[in-house]
Coordinates of C-alpha atoms in Angstrom, one line a residue:
X1 CA 32.1 18.9 29.8
X2 CA 29.7 19.8 27.3
X3 CA 31.4 18.4 24.3
X4 CA 31.7 14.7 24.6
X5 CA 33.7 13.1 22.0
X6 CA 34.9 10.1 20.3
X7 CA 35.6 6.8 21.9
X8 CA 36.1 7.4 25.6
X9 CA 36.2 11.1 25.3
X10 CA 33.0 12.1 26.7
X11 CA 32.1 13.6 23.7
X12 CA 30.5 15.5 21.4
X13 CA 28.3 15.0 24.0
X14 CA 28.3 17.2 26.1
X15 CA 30.7 17.7 28.5
X16 CA 33.8 16.1 28.2
X17 CA 35.3 17.4 25.4
X18 CA 36.7 14.5 23.7
X19 CA 35.3 12.9 20.6
X20 CA 32.9 10.0 20.3
X21 CA 33.5 7.1 18.1
X22 CA 31.2 8.3 15.4
X23 CA 31.6 12.0 15.9
X24 CA 28.7 12.8 18.2
X25 CA 29.1 15.9 20.3
X26 CA 27.4 15.6 23.6
X27 CA 27.3 16.7 27.3
X28 CA 25.8 15.4 30.6
X29 CA 26.0 12.4 33.0
X30 CA 24.3 9.3 35.0
X31 CA 20.7 8.8 35.9
X32 CA 19.3 6.7 38.6
X33 CA 17.1 3.9 37.4
X34 CA 14.1 6.0 36.8
X35 CA 10.7 4.4 36.3
X36 CA 9.9 3.8 32.6
X37 CA 6.5 5.2 33.2
X38 CA 6.3 8.8 32.0
X39 CA 5.2 11.2 34.6
X40 CA 2.6 13.7 33.5
X41 CA 4.0 17.2 33.2
X42 CA 1.7 20.2 33.6
X43 CA 2.2 22.9 30.9
X44 CA 1.9 26.4 32.2
X45 CA -0.8 28.5 30.4
X46 CA 1.9 30.8 29.0
X47 CA 3.4 27.8 27.3
X48 CA 0.2 26.2 26.1
X49 CA 0.9 24.3 22.9
X50 CA -0.5 25.7 19.7
X51 CA -0.9 23.7 16.5
X52 CA 1.9 24.3 14.0
X53 CA 0.9 26.7 11.2
X54 CA 1.4 25.9 7.6
X55 CA 4.8 26.5 6.0
X56 CA 5.4 30.1 5.1
X57 CA 5.5 30.9 1.4
X58 CA 8.6 33.0 1.4
X59 CA 11.6 33.8 3.7
X60 CA 11.7 37.1 5.6
X61 CA 12.8 40.2 3.7
X62 CA 16.5 40.4 3.1
X63 CA 17.0 36.6 3.2
X64 CA 15.7 35.7 -0.2
X65 CA 19.2 35.6 -1.8
X66 CA 20.4 33.2 0.9
X67 CA 17.5 30.9 0.5
X68 CA 17.7 30.9 -3.3
X69 CA 21.5 30.5 -3.6
X70 CA 22.8 27.7 -5.9
X71 CA 25.1 25.3 -4.0
X72 CA 28.3 24.2 -5.7
X73 CA 28.4 20.5 -4.8
X74 CA 31.7 18.8 -5.3
X75 CA 34.5 16.9 -3.6
X76 CA 34.7 16.9 0.2
X77 CA 38.5 16.8 0.2
X78 CA 40.0 19.9 1.7
X79 CA 43.6 19.2 1.2
X80 CA 46.3 16.5 0.7
X81 CA 46.0 15.3 4.3
X82 CA 42.2 15.2 4.5
X83 CA 41.6 11.5 4.9
X84 CA 38.0 12.1 6.2
X85 CA 37.2 14.0 3.0
X86 CA 38.5 11.2 0.9
X87 CA 36.4 8.7 2.9
X88 CA 33.3 10.9 2.2
X89 CA 34.1 11.0 -1.5
X90 CA 34.4 7.2 -1.6
X91 CA 31.1 6.9 0.1
X92 CA 29.4 9.0 -2.5
X93 CA 29.0 12.1 -0.4
X94 CA 29.2 15.6 -1.9
X95 CA 30.1 18.8 -0.1
X96 CA 29.3 22.4 -0.5
X97 CA 29.4 25.7 1.4
X98 CA 26.2 27.6 2.3
X99 CA 26.5 31.4 2.6
X100 CA 24.7 32.9 5.5
X101 CA 24.7 36.3 7.1
X102 CA 26.9 36.8 10.1
X103 CA 24.3 39.0 11.7
X104 CA 20.7 38.1 10.8
X105 CA 19.7 41.6 11.9
X106 CA 21.9 42.9 9.1
X107 CA 21.4 40.4 6.2
X108 CA 23.1 42.7 3.7
X109 CA 26.2 42.9 5.9
X110 CA 29.1 40.5 6.4
X111 CA 28.6 36.9 5.4
X112 CA 30.1 33.6 6.5
X113 CA 29.9 30.1 5.2
X114 CA 28.6 26.9 6.7
X115 CA 30.0 23.5 5.5
X116 CA 27.4 20.9 4.4
X117 CA 27.5 17.4 3.0
X118 CA 24.9 15.4 1.2
X119 CA 24.4 11.7 0.5
X120 CA 21.6 11.7 -2.0
X121 CA 18.6 9.4 -2.0
X122 CA 19.0 6.4 -4.3
X123 CA 15.3 5.4 -4.2
X124 CA 14.3 8.5 -6.0
X125 CA 10.8 7.2 -6.9
X126 CA 9.9 7.0 -3.2
X127 CA 12.1 9.9 -2.0
X128 CA 10.7 11.4 1.2
X129 CA 13.0 14.5 1.4
X130 CA 16.1 15.6 3.2
X131 CA 17.1 14.9 6.8
X132 CA 19.5 17.3 8.5
X133 CA 21.9 16.0 11.2
X134 CA 23.4 17.5 14.3
X135 CA 25.6 15.5 16.7
X136 CA 25.5 17.8 19.7
X137 CA 28.4 19.3 21.6
X138 CA 27.7 22.1 21.5
X139 CA 30.2 22.5 18.7
X140 CA 30.0 19.0 17.4
X141 CA 30.5 18.3 13.7
X142 CA 28.2 16.3 11.4
X143 CA 29.6 16.8 7.9
X144 CA 31.2 13.3 8.2
X145 CA 28.0 11.6 9.5
X146 CA 25.8 10.8 6.5
X147 CA 27.3 7.4 5.6
X148 CA 26.9 6.2 9.2
X149 CA 23.3 7.5 9.4
X150 CA 22.5 5.9 6.1
X151 CA 23.5 2.6 7.6
X152 CA 21.5 3.2 10.7
X153 CA 18.4 4.1 8.7
X154 CA 18.5 0.7 6.9
X155 CA 16.0 0.5 4.0
X156 CA 14.5 3.9 4.6
X157 CA 17.9 5.6 4.3
X158 CA 17.7 5.2 0.5
X159 CA 14.6 7.4 0.5
X160 CA 16.3 10.5 2.0
X161 CA 19.0 12.9 1.1
X162 CA 21.1 12.7 4.3
X163 CA 22.6 16.1 5.0
X164 CA 25.3 16.8 7.6
X165 CA 26.5 20.3 8.5
X166 CA 29.1 21.8 10.7
X167 CA 27.5 24.8 12.5
X168 CA 28.9 28.3 12.1
X169 CA 32.6 28.5 13.3
X170 CA 32.8 24.7 13.8
X171 CA 34.9 22.1 12.1
X172 CA 34.8 22.4 8.3
X173 CA 33.0 25.7 8.5
X174 CA 35.7 28.3 8.9
X175 CA 36.4 27.7 12.6
X176 CA 36.9 29.9 15.6
X177 CA 40.1 29.0 17.3
X178 CA 40.7 30.9 20.5
X179 CA 44.2 29.6 21.0
X180 CA 43.4 27.9 24.2
X181 CA 46.1 25.8 26.0
X182 CA 43.4 23.1 26.7
X183 CA 40.7 21.5 24.7
X184 CA 37.9 22.0 27.2
X185 CA 36.9 24.4 29.9
X186 CA 35.0 22.0 32.0
X187 CA 37.2 21.2 35.0
X188 CA 36.6 20.5 38.7
X189 CA 37.2 23.1 41.4
X190 CA 39.3 20.5 43.2
X191 CA 39.2 19.9 47.0
X192 CA 40.0 23.3 48.3
X193 CA 39.9 27.0 47.8
X194 CA 43.4 27.2 46.2
X195 CA 42.3 24.9 43.4
X196 CA 39.2 27.0 42.8
X197 CA 41.1 30.2 42.7
X198 CA 43.3 28.7 40.0
X199 CA 40.2 27.8 38.1
X200 CA 38.9 31.4 38.3
X201 CA 42.2 32.6 36.8
X202 CA 42.1 29.9 34.1
X203 CA 38.5 30.5 33.1
X204 CA 39.0 34.2 32.9
X205 CA 42.1 33.7 30.7
X206 CA 40.1 31.4 28.4
X207 CA 37.4 33.9 28.0
X208 CA 39.9 36.7 27.4
X209 CA 41.6 34.6 24.7
X210 CA 38.3 34.1 22.8
X211 CA 37.5 37.8 23.1
X212 CA 40.9 38.8 21.8
X213 CA 40.6 36.5 18.8
X214 CA 36.9 36.6 18.0
X215 CA 35.4 39.8 19.4
X216 CA 33.6 40.7 16.1
X217 CA 32.0 37.3 15.7
X218 CA 31.3 36.1 19.3
X219 CA 28.0 38.0 19.6
X220 CA 26.7 36.1 16.6
X221 CA 27.6 32.6 17.8
X222 CA 24.4 31.2 19.3
X223 CA 21.9 28.4 19.0
X224 CA 19.3 30.7 17.6
X225 CA 21.6 31.8 14.8
X226 CA 22.5 28.2 14.1
X227 CA 18.7 27.5 13.8
X228 CA 18.5 30.4 11.3
X229 CA 21.4 28.9 9.4
X230 CA 19.5 25.6 9.3
X231 CA 16.6 27.3 7.7
X232 CA 18.8 28.8 5.1
X233 CA 20.2 25.3 4.4
X234 CA 16.6 24.1 4.0
X235 CA 15.9 26.8 1.5
X236 CA 19.2 26.4 -0.4
X237 CA 18.4 22.6 -0.7
X238 CA 15.0 23.5 -2.3
X239 CA 13.1 21.8 0.5
X240 CA 9.8 23.2 1.7
X241 CA 10.1 21.2 4.9
X242 CA 13.2 19.4 6.3
X243 CA 13.4 16.5 8.6
X244 CA 15.9 16.5 11.5
X245 CA 17.9 14.1 13.6
X246 CA 19.7 15.6 16.6
X247 CA 21.6 14.1 19.5
X248 CA 22.3 15.6 23.0
X249 CA 22.7 19.4 22.6
X250 CA 21.4 18.8 19.1
X251 CA 18.0 18.1 20.7
X252 CA 17.9 21.6 22.1
X253 CA 18.9 23.0 18.7
X254 CA 16.1 20.9 17.1
X255 CA 13.6 22.1 19.6
X256 CA 14.7 25.7 19.0
X257 CA 14.1 25.2 15.3
X258 CA 10.6 23.9 15.8
X259 CA 9.8 27.0 17.9
X260 CA 11.4 29.5 15.5
X261 CA 10.3 28.0 12.2
X262 CA 7.0 26.2 12.7
X263 CA 5.7 24.6 9.6
X264 CA 9.2 24.2 8.0
X265 CA 10.0 20.9 9.5
X266 CA 8.8 17.4 8.8
X267 CA 10.0 14.4 10.9
X268 CA 12.1 15.3 13.9
X269 CA 14.0 12.8 16.1
X270 CA 15.5 14.1 19.4
X271 CA 17.9 11.5 20.9
X272 CA 19.0 12.1 24.5
X273 CA 16.8 15.2 24.8
X274 CA 17.3 18.2 27.0
X275 CA 14.4 20.5 27.9
X276 CA 15.1 24.2 27.5
X277 CA 14.8 24.7 31.3
X278 CA 17.8 22.5 31.8
X279 CA 20.0 24.3 29.2
X280 CA 22.3 26.7 31.2
X281 CA 25.9 27.8 31.5
X282 CA 26.6 25.0 34.0
X283 CA 25.1 22.3 31.9
X284 CA 25.6 19.5 34.3
X285 CA 24.5 21.3 37.4
X286 CA 21.9 19.2 39.1
X287 CA 22.8 15.9 37.4
X288 CA 25.2 14.7 40.1
X289 CA 23.0 11.8 41.1
X290 CA 22.9 10.5 37.6
X291 CA 26.7 10.7 37.3
X292 CA 27.1 8.9 40.6
X293 CA 24.8 6.1 39.6
X294 CA 26.7 5.5 36.4
X295 CA 30.0 5.5 38.3
X296 CA 28.7 3.1 40.9
X297 CA 27.3 0.7 38.2
X298 CA 30.7 0.8 36.4
X299 CA 32.4 0.0 39.7
X300 CA 30.2 -3.1 40.1
X301 CA 31.2 -4.2 36.6
X302 CA 34.8 -3.6 37.3
X303 CA 34.6 -5.6 40.5
X304 CA 33.6 -8.6 38.5
X305 CA 36.9 -8.2 36.6
X306 CA 39.3 -7.6 39.4
X307 CA 41.7 -10.3 38.1
X308 CA 42.1 -8.3 34.9
X309 CA 42.1 -4.7 36.2
X310 CA 43.0 -5.0 39.9
X311 CA 40.7 -2.3 41.1
X312 CA 38.8 -4.2 43.8
X313 CA 36.7 -7.3 44.2
X314 CA 33.5 -5.5 45.3
X315 CA 31.7 -2.3 44.2
X316 CA 32.8 -0.6 47.4
X317 CA 36.4 -1.6 46.9
X318 CA 36.5 -0.2 43.4
X319 CA 34.9 3.1 44.6
X320 CA 37.4 3.2 47.4
X321 CA 40.2 2.9 44.7
X322 CA 38.7 5.9 42.9
X323 CA 38.5 7.9 46.1
X324 CA 42.1 7.1 46.8
X325 CA 43.1 8.3 43.4
X326 CA 41.3 11.6 43.9
X327 CA 42.8 12.0 47.4
X328 CA 46.3 11.4 46.1
X329 CA 45.8 13.9 43.3
X330 CA 44.8 16.5 45.8
X331 CA 48.1 16.1 47.7
X332 CA 50.0 16.5 44.4
X333 CA 49.6 16.0 40.7
X334 CA 49.8 12.4 39.5
X335 CA 52.2 11.8 36.6
X336 CA 51.0 9.4 33.9
X337 CA 52.4 8.4 30.5
X338 CA 55.7 8.1 28.9
X339 CA 57.5 10.6 26.6
X340 CA 56.3 12.3 24.6
X341 CA 52.9 11.9 26.2
X342 CA 53.5 12.7 29.9
X343 CA 50.7 14.4 31.8
X344 CA 50.3 15.7 35.4
X345 CA 46.8 15.4 36.7
X346 CA 45.6 17.1 39.9
X347 CA 42.2 17.0 41.6
X348 CA 40.8 19.5 39.1
X349 CA 41.4 17.0 36.3
X350 CA 40.8 13.5 37.7
X351 CA 37.0 14.1 38.1
X352 CA 36.7 15.1 34.5
X353 CA 38.4 11.9 33.3
X354 CA 36.0 9.8 35.4
X355 CA 33.1 11.9 34.1
X356 CA 34.0 11.4 30.5
X357 CA 34.2 7.6 30.9
X358 CA 30.8 6.8 32.4
X359 CA 28.4 7.8 29.6
X360 CA 28.6 4.4 27.9
X361 CA 27.9 1.1 29.5
X362 CA 29.1 -1.2 26.8
X363 CA 31.8 -3.6 27.7
X364 CA 34.3 -1.9 25.4
X365 CA 33.7 1.5 27.0
X366 CA 33.8 0.1 30.5
X367 CA 37.0 -1.7 29.7
X368 CA 38.6 1.5 28.5
X369 CA 37.6 3.3 31.7
X370 CA 38.9 0.5 33.8
X371 CA 42.3 0.7 32.0
X372 CA 42.4 4.4 32.6
X373 CA 41.6 4.1 36.3
X374 CA 44.2 1.3 36.6
X375 CA 46.8 3.6 35.2
X376 CA 45.8 6.4 37.6
X377 CA 45.8 4.0 40.5
X378 CA 49.4 3.1 39.7
X379 CA 50.4 6.7 39.5
X380 CA 48.7 7.4 42.8
X381 CA 51.0 4.7 44.3
X382 CA 54.1 6.4 42.7
X383 CA 54.5 3.6 40.1
X384 CA 55.1 4.1 36.4
X385 CA 51.7 4.5 34.6
X386 CA 51.9 3.9 30.8
X387 CA 48.9 5.0 28.8
X388 CA 46.9 3.2 26.2
X389 CA 46.8 5.1 22.8
X390 CA 43.2 6.0 23.4
X391 CA 43.8 7.4 26.9
X392 CA 46.8 9.4 25.7
X393 CA 44.6 10.8 22.9
X394 CA 41.9 11.8 25.4
X395 CA 44.4 13.6 27.7
X396 CA 46.0 15.4 24.7
X397 CA 42.5 16.5 23.8
X398 CA 41.5 17.8 27.2
X399 CA 44.8 19.0 28.6
X400 CA 46.7 20.4 25.7
X401 CA 46.0 22.9 22.9
X402 CA 45.9 20.1 20.3
X403 CA 42.1 20.6 19.8
X404 CA 41.8 24.0 21.3
X405 CA 39.2 25.1 18.6
X406 CA 36.8 22.5 20.0
X407 CA 36.6 23.9 23.5
X408 CA 36.6 27.5 22.4
X409 CA 33.7 27.3 20.1
X410 CA 31.8 25.1 22.5
X411 CA 32.1 27.8 25.2
X412 CA 31.2 30.5 22.6
X413 CA 27.9 28.7 21.9
X414 CA 26.9 28.1 25.5
X415 CA 28.0 31.5 26.7
X416 CA 26.4 33.1 23.7
X417 CA 23.1 31.5 24.6
X418 CA 22.7 32.0 28.3
X419 CA 24.1 34.4 30.9
X420 CA 26.0 33.2 34.0
X421 CA 26.7 34.6 37.4
X422 CA 29.6 37.0 37.3
X423 CA 30.7 36.8 41.0
X424 CA 33.1 33.9 41.6
X425 CA 31.8 33.6 45.2
X426 CA 28.5 32.4 43.8
X427 CA 30.2 29.4 42.3
X428 CA 32.3 28.8 45.4
X429 CA 29.2 28.7 47.6
X430 CA 27.5 26.3 45.3
X431 CA 30.6 24.1 45.3
X432 CA 30.9 24.0 49.0
X433 CA 27.1 23.3 49.4
X434 CA 27.5 20.4 47.0
X435 CA 30.4 18.7 48.7
X436 CA 28.7 16.8 51.5
X437 CA 26.3 15.0 49.1
X438 CA 28.4 14.9 46.0
X439 CA 32.1 15.2 46.9
X440 CA 33.4 13.9 43.6
X441 CA 31.1 15.5 41.0
X442 CA 29.7 18.5 42.8
X443 CA 32.9 20.5 42.5
X444 CA 32.9 19.6 38.8
X445 CA 29.2 20.4 37.9
X446 CA 29.1 23.6 40.0
X447 CA 32.5 25.0 39.0
X448 CA 33.0 28.3 37.3
X449 CA 33.6 28.4 33.5
X450 CA 34.3 31.0 30.8
X451 CA 30.6 32.2 30.7
X452 CA 31.3 34.1 34.0
X453 CA 33.6 36.4 32.0
X454 CA 31.6 36.5 28.7
X455 CA 29.6 39.4 27.3
X456 CA 25.9 39.0 27.9
X457 CA 23.9 37.1 25.2
X458 CA 22.1 39.3 22.7
X459 CA 19.0 37.2 22.7
X460 CA 16.9 35.5 25.4
X461 CA 16.8 31.7 25.6
X462 CA 14.1 30.1 23.5
X463 CA 11.2 28.8 25.4
X464 CA 8.6 26.3 24.3
X465 CA 5.4 28.2 23.3
X466 CA 4.0 25.9 20.7
X467 CA 3.5 22.2 20.3
X468 CA 5.7 20.0 18.0
X469 CA 5.0 16.4 17.0
X470 CA 8.5 15.0 17.5
X471 CA 9.9 11.6 18.5
X472 CA 12.0 11.7 21.7
X473 CA 14.4 8.9 22.4
X474 CA 15.9 8.5 25.9
X475 CA 17.7 6.0 28.2
X476 CA 16.6 5.9 31.8
X477 CA 20.3 5.9 32.9
X478 CA 21.6 8.5 30.5
X479 CA 24.3 10.3 32.5
X480 CA 24.5 13.4 30.2
X481 CA 21.1 14.5 29.1
X482 CA 19.1 13.0 32.0
X483 CA 16.0 10.9 31.5
X484 CA 14.0 13.3 33.6
X485 CA 15.0 16.1 31.2
X486 CA 13.6 14.1 28.2
X487 CA 10.4 13.4 30.2
X488 CA 10.1 17.2 30.9
X489 CA 10.5 18.0 27.2
X490 CA 7.9 15.4 26.3
X491 CA 5.5 17.0 28.7
X492 CA 6.0 20.4 27.2
X493 CA 5.3 19.0 23.7
X494 CA 2.0 17.2 24.1
X495 CA 2.0 15.8 20.5
X496 CA 5.4 14.3 21.0
X497 CA 6.0 10.6 21.7
X498 CA 8.7 9.1 23.9
X499 CA 10.7 6.0 23.3
X500 CA 12.3 4.9 26.6
X501 CA 15.2 2.5 26.8
X502 CA 15.2 0.9 30.3
X503 CA 18.3 0.3 32.5
X504 CA 21.0 1.6 30.1
X505 CA 23.7 4.1 31.2
X506 CA 24.2 5.3 27.7
X507 CA 24.2 8.7 26.0
X508 CA 23.2 8.5 22.3
X509 CA 21.1 5.5 21.2
X510 CA 19.8 5.5 17.7
X511 CA 22.3 3.9 15.3
X512 CA 24.9 3.9 18.1
X513 CA 23.9 1.6 20.9
X514 CA 22.7 -1.4 18.9
X515 CA 19.3 -1.7 20.5
X516 CA 17.0 -3.1 17.7
X517 CA 13.9 -2.0 19.4
X518 CA 15.0 1.7 19.5
X519 CA 16.3 1.6 16.0
X520 CA 13.2 0.0 14.6
X521 CA 10.9 2.5 16.3
X522 CA 12.9 5.4 14.9
X523 CA 13.1 4.0 11.4
X524 CA 9.4 3.2 11.3
X525 CA 8.7 6.9 12.1
X526 CA 11.2 8.1 9.5
X527 CA 9.6 5.8 6.9
X528 CA 6.0 6.6 7.5
X529 CA 6.0 10.0 9.2
X530 CA 3.6 8.6 11.8
X531 CA 4.5 8.7 15.4
X532 CA 3.7 5.7 17.6
X533 CA 0.2 5.7 18.9
X534 CA 1.6 5.9 22.4
X535 CA 4.9 6.1 24.3
X536 CA 7.0 3.0 23.9
X537 CA 9.4 1.2 26.2
X538 CA 12.4 -0.9 25.1
X539 CA 14.4 -3.3 27.1
X540 CA 18.1 -2.9 27.4
X541 CA 20.2 -5.7 25.8
X542 CA 23.8 -6.1 27.1
X543 CA 26.3 -5.2 24.4
X544 CA 30.0 -5.9 24.1
X545 CA 30.4 -3.2 21.4

C-alpha cells in the first residue's frame, strides 16, 4: 500500500503500489472532514526546537571526494526502447549518475550510483538555486518529473535548476529486483484465519526472496541513507544549500534531511505530510476512518450516476454493492478480464483495489473506480467482467511480477527504517480487534507484511529534535497521509506554516490537483523564500480532471 502509483494505481503514494499519473509515489488513505483550524500541539521538552545552525563549511571526513565529484551530464536515453528518456531529452533535461558510498560508515568501500536529472534555470540573472524532488512511495521515482514541476512552478520555475533523482536501488538508479510474483506486498488478511495464514506464508516468501537476491545491500537501503545521498547530490551540484519538494513519503524524507543536515537546505515544501511518529511498518494502521470516509463519499458520488454505472441509487446501496463484492470474493475468487489479462481476486485482493481508488476525488478518478467496481460486481454475479485498459494495467502491476522491483524496493526501504513485530499472532489479534469497527479496511491496514521477516534496521528512526521553517501542504480529507499527521508535524516544527485545503479527498496537491490557491501559495514561497505570516486555508474547487 505504500507505493501508490499512476492513474488509479494508488500510487507512488503510498500504499497501493500502482503508479500515479505523473509518477508520484505515495501511501495512505481517507480522512474525515477535519476542522481547518489547526490544533495546537505540545512539543515535549526532549524535542524542543532549536534554531538551525549555519551551513557547515565542509563535508565529513571521507566524503570529500563524493561531494566534489564532477557530474557527466548528457542524454537521458538509456536504450532504444526508452521513450521516457527521449521525452526528457526533448524537454531539455540532462541526466547523470552520482556516485555515493553503499555504506556511509565505510566511505572508502563499495560505491553505488544514484540517477539524477536536471532542467536548468533559464532566468540565470535571477537564479535562486536548485530544488530537489521526491515523489514518495517509498520507492517512487523522480528523474522524469522536472518538466512537470517546471510547469507547476509557473514563472518562478525559470529561476531554479529543477533536479529529480531516483533513490538508491530505485528506477533508473541500478534497481533492486527481488523477483517477486506480485508488485506489492500490501494485501488484506481477508475474512478468516485461512486467508491470514496464506498471507503469512506469502509475506515470508517475499522477504526471503529479497534476502536471497540483495542480502549485501539490504542493510544499506534506508531513508537516512537516502538523505545522505541527497546531501552528496547537493555537494556534487555545487550548491551550498538546496531547496526541496517532497510528496507523501517524500515529506518524511524531507523532514529527515532537515534533522540530519541543518543549515544545508533552503526552501522546503512538504505536500501530504507525515509526522515521524506515524511512520511505521504498517503505514496505514490507524487511518481506517479516513479510508472509510473517502469510500463513503465516493459512494455518494457514484449513487448520483447510477444510470451510468449501475451500482445503486443511494450511498447506502452503493456501499451494499461493495459489501456484496467482498462477501462473494470470500466465498471464492472472482474472475475478471479476458485473455491474456485474466485475474482471480479473493477477499485479500478486493480491499486493496478499493483502497487504491479512493485517494483522488476528481471526476476522472472516481469514474475509473466506478468502472472497476462495476466490473467486480458483474464478476460477483458470475457474469463476464471485461476490464478497461487502466484496470488491467493496475491488476498486472499489483498481482503479477510485471513490476516486481517496485514492491521489493518499497519493502526494503520501509523494513530497513523501522522494526516490526515478529510474531504473526500479534497481527492476527490486531486484525480481529479491528473487524467490528472497520470490517473492510481493518484487515488490510493491520495485516502482516515482509517487515515481520526482515532483519532489524541498523539505525533508529529519525526524531524531530530541531525546528525547521518549512511549508506543509495538506488536504483535510487526504486518505493516505492523513490531515492529522500533517497537523502533528506542523506542531513539532514551530517555525513551519500549514496550507490547508478544505473538503478534498485527495493525496498530492501542488501542481497535481489544480487548486489555484494552493499552487499560488507554494509558488509565492518558492519565489521569495518567505513563509506566509500565518497558516492559510484554501477552499476546494470541484475538478473534472
